[in-house]
Short mmCIF file of C-alpha atoms in Angstrom, two decimals:
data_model
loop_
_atom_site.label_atom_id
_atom_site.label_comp_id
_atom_site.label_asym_id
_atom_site.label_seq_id
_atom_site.Cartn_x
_atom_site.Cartn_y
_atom_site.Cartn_z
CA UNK A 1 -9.90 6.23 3.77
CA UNK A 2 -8.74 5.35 7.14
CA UNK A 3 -6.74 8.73 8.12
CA UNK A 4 -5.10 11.89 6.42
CA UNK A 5 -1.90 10.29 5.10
CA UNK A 6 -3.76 7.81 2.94
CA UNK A 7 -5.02 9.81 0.44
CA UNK A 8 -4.52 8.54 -3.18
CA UNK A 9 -6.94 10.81 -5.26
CA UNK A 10 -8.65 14.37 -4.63
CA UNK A 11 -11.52 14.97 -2.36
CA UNK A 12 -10.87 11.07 -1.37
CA UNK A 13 -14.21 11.17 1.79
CA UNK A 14 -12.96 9.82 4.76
CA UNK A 15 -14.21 8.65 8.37
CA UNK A 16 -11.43 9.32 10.90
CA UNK A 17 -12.78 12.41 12.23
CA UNK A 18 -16.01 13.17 14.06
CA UNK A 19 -16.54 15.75 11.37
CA UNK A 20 -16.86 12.98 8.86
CA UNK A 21 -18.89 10.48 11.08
CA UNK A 22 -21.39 13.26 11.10
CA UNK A 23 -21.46 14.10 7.44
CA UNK A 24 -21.89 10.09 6.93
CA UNK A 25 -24.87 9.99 8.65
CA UNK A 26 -27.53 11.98 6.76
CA UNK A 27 -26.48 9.64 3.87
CA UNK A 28 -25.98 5.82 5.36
CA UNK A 29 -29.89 7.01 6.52
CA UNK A 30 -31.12 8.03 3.44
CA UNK A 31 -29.98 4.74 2.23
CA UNK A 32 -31.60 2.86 5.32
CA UNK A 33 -34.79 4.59 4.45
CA UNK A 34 -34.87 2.74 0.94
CA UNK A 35 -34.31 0.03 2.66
CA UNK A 36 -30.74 -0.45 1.82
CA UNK A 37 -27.77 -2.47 3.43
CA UNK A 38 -24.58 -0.37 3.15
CA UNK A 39 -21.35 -1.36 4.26
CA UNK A 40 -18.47 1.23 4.37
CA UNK A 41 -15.63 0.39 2.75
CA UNK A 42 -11.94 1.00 4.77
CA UNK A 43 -8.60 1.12 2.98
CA UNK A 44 -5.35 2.35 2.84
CA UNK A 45 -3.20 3.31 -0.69
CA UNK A 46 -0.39 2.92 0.68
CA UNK A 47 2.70 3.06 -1.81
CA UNK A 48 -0.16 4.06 -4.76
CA UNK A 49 0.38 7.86 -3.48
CA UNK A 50 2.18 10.90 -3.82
CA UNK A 51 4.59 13.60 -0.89
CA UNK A 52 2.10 16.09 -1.51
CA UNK A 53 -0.72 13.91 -0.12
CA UNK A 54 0.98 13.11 3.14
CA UNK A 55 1.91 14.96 6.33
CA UNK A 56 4.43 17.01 6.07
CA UNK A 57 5.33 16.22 2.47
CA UNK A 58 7.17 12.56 3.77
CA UNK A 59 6.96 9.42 1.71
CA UNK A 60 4.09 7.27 1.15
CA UNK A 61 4.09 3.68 3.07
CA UNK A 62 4.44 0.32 1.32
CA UNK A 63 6.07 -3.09 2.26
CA UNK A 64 9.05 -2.40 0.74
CA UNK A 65 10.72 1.08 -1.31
CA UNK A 66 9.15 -0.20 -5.36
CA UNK A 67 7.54 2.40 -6.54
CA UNK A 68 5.04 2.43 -9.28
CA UNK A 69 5.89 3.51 -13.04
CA UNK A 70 3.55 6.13 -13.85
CA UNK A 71 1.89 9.26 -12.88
CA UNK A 72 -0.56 10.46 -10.53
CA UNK A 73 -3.28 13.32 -10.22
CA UNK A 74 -1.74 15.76 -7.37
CA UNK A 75 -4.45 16.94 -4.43
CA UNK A 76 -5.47 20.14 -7.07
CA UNK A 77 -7.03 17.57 -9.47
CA UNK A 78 -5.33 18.89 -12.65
CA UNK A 79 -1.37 18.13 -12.95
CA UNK A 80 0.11 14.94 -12.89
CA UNK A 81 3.59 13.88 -11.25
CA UNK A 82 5.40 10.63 -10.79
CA UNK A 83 4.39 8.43 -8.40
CA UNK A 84 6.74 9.11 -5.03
CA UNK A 85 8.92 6.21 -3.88
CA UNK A 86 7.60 4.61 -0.75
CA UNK A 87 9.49 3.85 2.65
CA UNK A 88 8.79 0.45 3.93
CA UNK A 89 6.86 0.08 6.98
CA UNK A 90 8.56 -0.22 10.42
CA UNK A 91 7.40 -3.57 12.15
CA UNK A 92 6.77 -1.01 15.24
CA UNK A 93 5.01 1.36 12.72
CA UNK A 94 2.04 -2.03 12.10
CA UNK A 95 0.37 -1.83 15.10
CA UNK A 96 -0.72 1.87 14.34
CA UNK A 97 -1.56 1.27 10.90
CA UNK A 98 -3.65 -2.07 12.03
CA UNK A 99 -5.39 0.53 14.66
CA UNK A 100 -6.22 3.05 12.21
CA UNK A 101 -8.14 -0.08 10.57
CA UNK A 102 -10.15 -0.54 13.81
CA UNK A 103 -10.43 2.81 14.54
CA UNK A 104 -12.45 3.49 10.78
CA UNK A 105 -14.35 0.70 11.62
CA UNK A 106 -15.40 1.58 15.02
CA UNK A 107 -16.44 5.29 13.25
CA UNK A 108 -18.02 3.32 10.58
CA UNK A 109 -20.19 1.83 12.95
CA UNK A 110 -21.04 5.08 14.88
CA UNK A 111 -22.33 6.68 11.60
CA UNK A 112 -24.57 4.02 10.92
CA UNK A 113 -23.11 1.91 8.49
CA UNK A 114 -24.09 -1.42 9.30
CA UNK A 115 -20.73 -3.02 8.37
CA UNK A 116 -17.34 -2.54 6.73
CA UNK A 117 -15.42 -4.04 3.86
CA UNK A 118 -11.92 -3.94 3.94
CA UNK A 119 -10.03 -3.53 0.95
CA UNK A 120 -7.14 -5.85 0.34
CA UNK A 121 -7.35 -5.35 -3.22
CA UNK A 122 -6.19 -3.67 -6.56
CA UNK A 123 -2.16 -2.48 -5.17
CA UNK A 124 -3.07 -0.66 -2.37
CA UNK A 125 -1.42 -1.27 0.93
CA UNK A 126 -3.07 -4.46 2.10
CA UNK A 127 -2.34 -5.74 -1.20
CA UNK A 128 1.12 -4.65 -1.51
CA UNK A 129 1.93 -7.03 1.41
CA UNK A 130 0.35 -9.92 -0.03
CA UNK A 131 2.12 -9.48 -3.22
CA UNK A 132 5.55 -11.03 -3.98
CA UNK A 133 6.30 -8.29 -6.71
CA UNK A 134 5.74 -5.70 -4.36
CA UNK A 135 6.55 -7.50 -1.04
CA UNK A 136 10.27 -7.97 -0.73
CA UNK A 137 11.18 -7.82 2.88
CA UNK A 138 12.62 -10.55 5.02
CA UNK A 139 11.46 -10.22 8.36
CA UNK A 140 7.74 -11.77 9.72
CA UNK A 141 5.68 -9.22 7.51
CA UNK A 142 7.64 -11.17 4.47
CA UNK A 143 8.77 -14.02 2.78
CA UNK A 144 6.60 -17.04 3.14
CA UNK A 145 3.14 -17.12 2.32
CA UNK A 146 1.96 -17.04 5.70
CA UNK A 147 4.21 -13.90 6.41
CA UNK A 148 2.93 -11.79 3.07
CA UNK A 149 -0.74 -12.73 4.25
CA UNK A 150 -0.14 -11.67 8.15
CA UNK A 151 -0.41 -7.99 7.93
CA UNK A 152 -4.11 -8.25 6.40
CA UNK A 153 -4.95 -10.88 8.85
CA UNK A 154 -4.00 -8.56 11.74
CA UNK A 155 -5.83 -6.13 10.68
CA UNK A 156 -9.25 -8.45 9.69
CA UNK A 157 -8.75 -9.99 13.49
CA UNK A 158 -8.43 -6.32 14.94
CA UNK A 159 -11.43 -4.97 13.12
CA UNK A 160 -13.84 -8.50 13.56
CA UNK A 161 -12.73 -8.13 17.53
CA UNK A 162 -13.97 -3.80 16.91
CA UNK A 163 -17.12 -3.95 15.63
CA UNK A 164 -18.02 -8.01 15.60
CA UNK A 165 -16.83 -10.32 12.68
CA UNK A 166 -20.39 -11.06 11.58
CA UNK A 167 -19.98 -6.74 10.27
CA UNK A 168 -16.87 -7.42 8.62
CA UNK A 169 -15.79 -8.60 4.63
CA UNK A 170 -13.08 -8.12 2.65
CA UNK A 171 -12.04 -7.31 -0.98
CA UNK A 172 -9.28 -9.68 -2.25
CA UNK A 173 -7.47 -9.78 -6.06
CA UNK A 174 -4.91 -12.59 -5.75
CA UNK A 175 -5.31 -12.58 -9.88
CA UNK A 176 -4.99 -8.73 -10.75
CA UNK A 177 -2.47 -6.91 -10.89
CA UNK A 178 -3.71 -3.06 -11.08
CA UNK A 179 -0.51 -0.73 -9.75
CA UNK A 180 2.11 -2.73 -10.39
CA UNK A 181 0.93 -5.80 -8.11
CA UNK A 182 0.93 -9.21 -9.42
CA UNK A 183 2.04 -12.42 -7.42
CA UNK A 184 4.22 -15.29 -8.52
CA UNK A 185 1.39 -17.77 -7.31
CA UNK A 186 -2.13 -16.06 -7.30
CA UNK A 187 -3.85 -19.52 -6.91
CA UNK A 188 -2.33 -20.50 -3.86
CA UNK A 189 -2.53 -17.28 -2.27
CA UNK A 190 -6.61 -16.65 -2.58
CA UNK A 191 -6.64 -20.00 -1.50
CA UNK A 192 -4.25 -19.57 1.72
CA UNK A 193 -6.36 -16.34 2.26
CA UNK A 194 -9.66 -17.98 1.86
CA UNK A 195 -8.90 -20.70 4.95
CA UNK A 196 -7.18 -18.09 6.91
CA UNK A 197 -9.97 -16.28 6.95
CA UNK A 198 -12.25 -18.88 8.42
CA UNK A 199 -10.55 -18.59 11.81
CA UNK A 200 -12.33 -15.13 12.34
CA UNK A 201 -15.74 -16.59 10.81
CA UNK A 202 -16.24 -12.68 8.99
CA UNK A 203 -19.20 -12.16 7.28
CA UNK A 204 -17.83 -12.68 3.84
CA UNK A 205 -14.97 -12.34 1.60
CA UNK A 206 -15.46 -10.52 -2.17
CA UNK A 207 -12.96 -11.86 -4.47
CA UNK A 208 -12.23 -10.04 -7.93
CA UNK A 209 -12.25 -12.86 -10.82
CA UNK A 210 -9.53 -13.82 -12.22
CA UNK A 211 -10.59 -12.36 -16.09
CA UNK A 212 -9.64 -8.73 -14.25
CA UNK A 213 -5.71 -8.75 -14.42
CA UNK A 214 -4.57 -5.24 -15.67
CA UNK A 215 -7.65 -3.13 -16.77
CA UNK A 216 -11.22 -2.97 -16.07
CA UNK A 217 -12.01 -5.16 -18.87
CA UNK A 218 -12.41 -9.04 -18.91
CA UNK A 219 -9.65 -11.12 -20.72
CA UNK A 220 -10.10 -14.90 -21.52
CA UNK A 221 -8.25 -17.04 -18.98
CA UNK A 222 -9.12 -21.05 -17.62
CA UNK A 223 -8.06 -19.66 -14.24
CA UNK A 224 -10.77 -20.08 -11.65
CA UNK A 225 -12.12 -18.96 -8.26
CA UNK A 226 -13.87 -22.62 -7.40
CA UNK A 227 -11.31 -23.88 -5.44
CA UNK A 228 -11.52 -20.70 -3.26
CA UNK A 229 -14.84 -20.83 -2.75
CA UNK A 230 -14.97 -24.10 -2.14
CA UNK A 231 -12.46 -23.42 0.96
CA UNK A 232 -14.12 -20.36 2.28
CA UNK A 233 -17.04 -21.19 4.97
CA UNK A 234 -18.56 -17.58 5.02
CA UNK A 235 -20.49 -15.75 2.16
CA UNK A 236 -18.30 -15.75 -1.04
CA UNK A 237 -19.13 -12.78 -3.21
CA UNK A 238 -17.58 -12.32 -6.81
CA UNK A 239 -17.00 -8.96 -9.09
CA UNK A 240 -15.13 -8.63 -12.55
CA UNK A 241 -17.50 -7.78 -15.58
CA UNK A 242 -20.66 -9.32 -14.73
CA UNK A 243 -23.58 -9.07 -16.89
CA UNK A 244 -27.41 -10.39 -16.28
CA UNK A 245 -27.00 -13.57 -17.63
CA UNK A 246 -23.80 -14.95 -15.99
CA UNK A 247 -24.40 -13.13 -12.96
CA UNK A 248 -27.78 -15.42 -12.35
CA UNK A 249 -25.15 -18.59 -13.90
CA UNK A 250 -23.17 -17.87 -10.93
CA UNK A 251 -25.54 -17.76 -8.86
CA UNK A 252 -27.07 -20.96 -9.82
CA UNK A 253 -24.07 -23.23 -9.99
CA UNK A 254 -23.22 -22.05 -6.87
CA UNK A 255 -20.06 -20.42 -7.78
CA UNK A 256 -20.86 -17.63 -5.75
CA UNK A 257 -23.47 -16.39 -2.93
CA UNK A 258 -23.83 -12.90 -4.40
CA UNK A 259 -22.85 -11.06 -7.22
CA UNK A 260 -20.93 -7.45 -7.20
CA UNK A 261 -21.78 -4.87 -9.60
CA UNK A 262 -19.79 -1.82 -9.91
CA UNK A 263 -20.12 0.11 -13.43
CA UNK A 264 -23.18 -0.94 -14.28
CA UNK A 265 -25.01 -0.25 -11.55
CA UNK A 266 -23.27 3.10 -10.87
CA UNK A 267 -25.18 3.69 -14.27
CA UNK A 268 -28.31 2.04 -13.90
CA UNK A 269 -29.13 3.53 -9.97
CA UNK A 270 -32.21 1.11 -10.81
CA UNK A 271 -30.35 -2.14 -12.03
CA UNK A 272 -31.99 -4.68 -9.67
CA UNK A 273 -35.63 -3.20 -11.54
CA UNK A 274 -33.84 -3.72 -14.66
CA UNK A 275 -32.70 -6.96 -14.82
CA UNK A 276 -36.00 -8.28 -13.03
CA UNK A 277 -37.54 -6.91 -16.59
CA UNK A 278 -34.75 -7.71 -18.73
CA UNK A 279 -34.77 -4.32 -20.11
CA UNK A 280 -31.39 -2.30 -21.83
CA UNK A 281 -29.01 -0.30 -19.93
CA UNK A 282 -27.64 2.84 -19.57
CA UNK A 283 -23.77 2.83 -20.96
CA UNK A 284 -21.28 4.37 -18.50
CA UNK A 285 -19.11 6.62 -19.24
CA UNK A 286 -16.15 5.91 -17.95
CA UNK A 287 -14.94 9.48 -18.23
CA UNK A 288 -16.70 10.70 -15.30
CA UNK A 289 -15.22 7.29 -13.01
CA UNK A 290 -13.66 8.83 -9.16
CA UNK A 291 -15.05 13.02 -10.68
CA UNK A 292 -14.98 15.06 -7.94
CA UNK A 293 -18.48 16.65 -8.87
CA UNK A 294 -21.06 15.42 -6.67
CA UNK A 295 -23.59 14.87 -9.69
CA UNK A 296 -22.01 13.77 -13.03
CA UNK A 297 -20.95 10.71 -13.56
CA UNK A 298 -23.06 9.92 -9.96
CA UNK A 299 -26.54 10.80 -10.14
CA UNK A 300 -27.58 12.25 -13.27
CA UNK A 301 -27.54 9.06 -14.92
CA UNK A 302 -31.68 8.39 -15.56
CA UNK A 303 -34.25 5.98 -14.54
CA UNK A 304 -36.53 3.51 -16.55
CA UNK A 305 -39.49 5.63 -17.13
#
């Protein structure tokens, strides 16, 4: 999370405090020490919130008042309410917001993180501007295509000028539609995102495949992500169900540079080993997904023996 009033779910870490810089750093090394890249992701809900997560109980932020249908888990991780009807950002209110991007970043950095993804993804804020089903305003934040996408561009250019573009990806679903965010044209905006992008030359952009669209499970669909990798000049990385086999396919008809795995590796903590050897995998259990406790559903899954 980028700062305090962006909290979605409980016990949601953060990195906007020296406090949390420090706690970062005994873990971004342990993962050095394996030898591990690790990028810190940076995001904002935005609208995807409730009062009782913000500062002084006020409403959530979003490009425009929709709210999502629903409920939400309140900060005691046990009851449920409705989700709380956002106020639409202030065009003097985006320069802060865009700040508290750069600002994550820069902390990122100091903790040792050797990059950051930002997530423009899955209905939270960044996404709720580039959506037309969310996005309904009318001034240069709305609108056109070019005015839905400038809010996330700000805020790539801000953090690429922080902490140096070649540090800096982003997560992008122009297909999906988790929260109550789908777009009337998802083709054309991955694609307007894709060559936008190029102007910063970022490390890479991670799109989500269009087979995700309303649950974590793939659905048959001719829609592709081709053209926007074809118009992207960085690293293009893919997610959305990915097994062994098509994982290595995508990697070999060069629909992709890498391939992101989520569930499966959060249950398999020695995937890479296991695919190399073609052996079974754990089954995750989706139960424990976002569990507050710091072991189930994180580390006690086991290792090939």
């Amino acid at each position: 999370m980028t700062r305090c009033a962006t909290d979605r779910y409980p016990d949601t870490p953060g990195i906007w405090t020296e406090e949390q810089v420090e706690a970062w750093k005994p873990i971004v090394n342990g993962v050095h020490e394996k030898g591990g890249i690790f990028f810190c992701q940076i995001w904002h809900s935005g609208r995807a919130s409730h009062v009782d997560y913000q500062p002084n109980g006020q409403a959530p932020l979003s490009s425009s008042h929709r709210k999502i249908s629903g409920k939400i888990v309140l900060p005691n991780g046990k009851d449920l309410a409705e989700y709380s009807t956002p106020r639409a950002l202030k065009i003097e209110e985006t320069p802060q917001i865009v700040n508290d991007f750069r600002f994550a970043a820069r902390n990122a950095i100091k903790a040792g993180f050797d990059g950051v993804e930002i997530h423009g993804a899955h209905g939270y804020l960044i996404d709720q501007f580039l959506k037309d089903s969310i996005n309904n305003r009318t001034d240069e934040y709305g609108g056109t295509l070019e005015n839905r996408c400038r809010f996330a561009l700000e805020i790539v250019e801000a953090v690429a000028d922080e902490i140096g573009a070649e540090r800096v990806g982003i997560r992008l679903s122009p297909f999906a539609q988790y929260l109550e965010s789908s777009d009337s044209d998802p083709e054309a905006l991955g694609l307007y995102m894709a060559e936008a992008l190029n102007r910063y030359n970022i490390l890479y952009a991670h799109y989500v495949e269009p087979r995700l669209v309303t649950s974590f499970e793939s659905v048959a669909t001719n829609k592709s992500l081709f053209p926007i990798r074809k118009a992207f000049k960085g690293s293009f990385l893919v997610a959305g169900g990915y097994g062994r086999e098509d994982g290595n396919e995508a990697i070999a008809s060069g629909k992709a540079d890498l391939v992101v795995y989520g569930r499966i590796f959060l249950a398999n903590p020695d995937l890479p080993r296991r695919f190399e050897l073609n052996a079974p995998l754990n089954k995750y259990d989706r139960n424990t997904f976002y569990s507050p406790d710091p072991v189930v559903g994180y580390t006690d899954y086991p290792f090939l023996e």
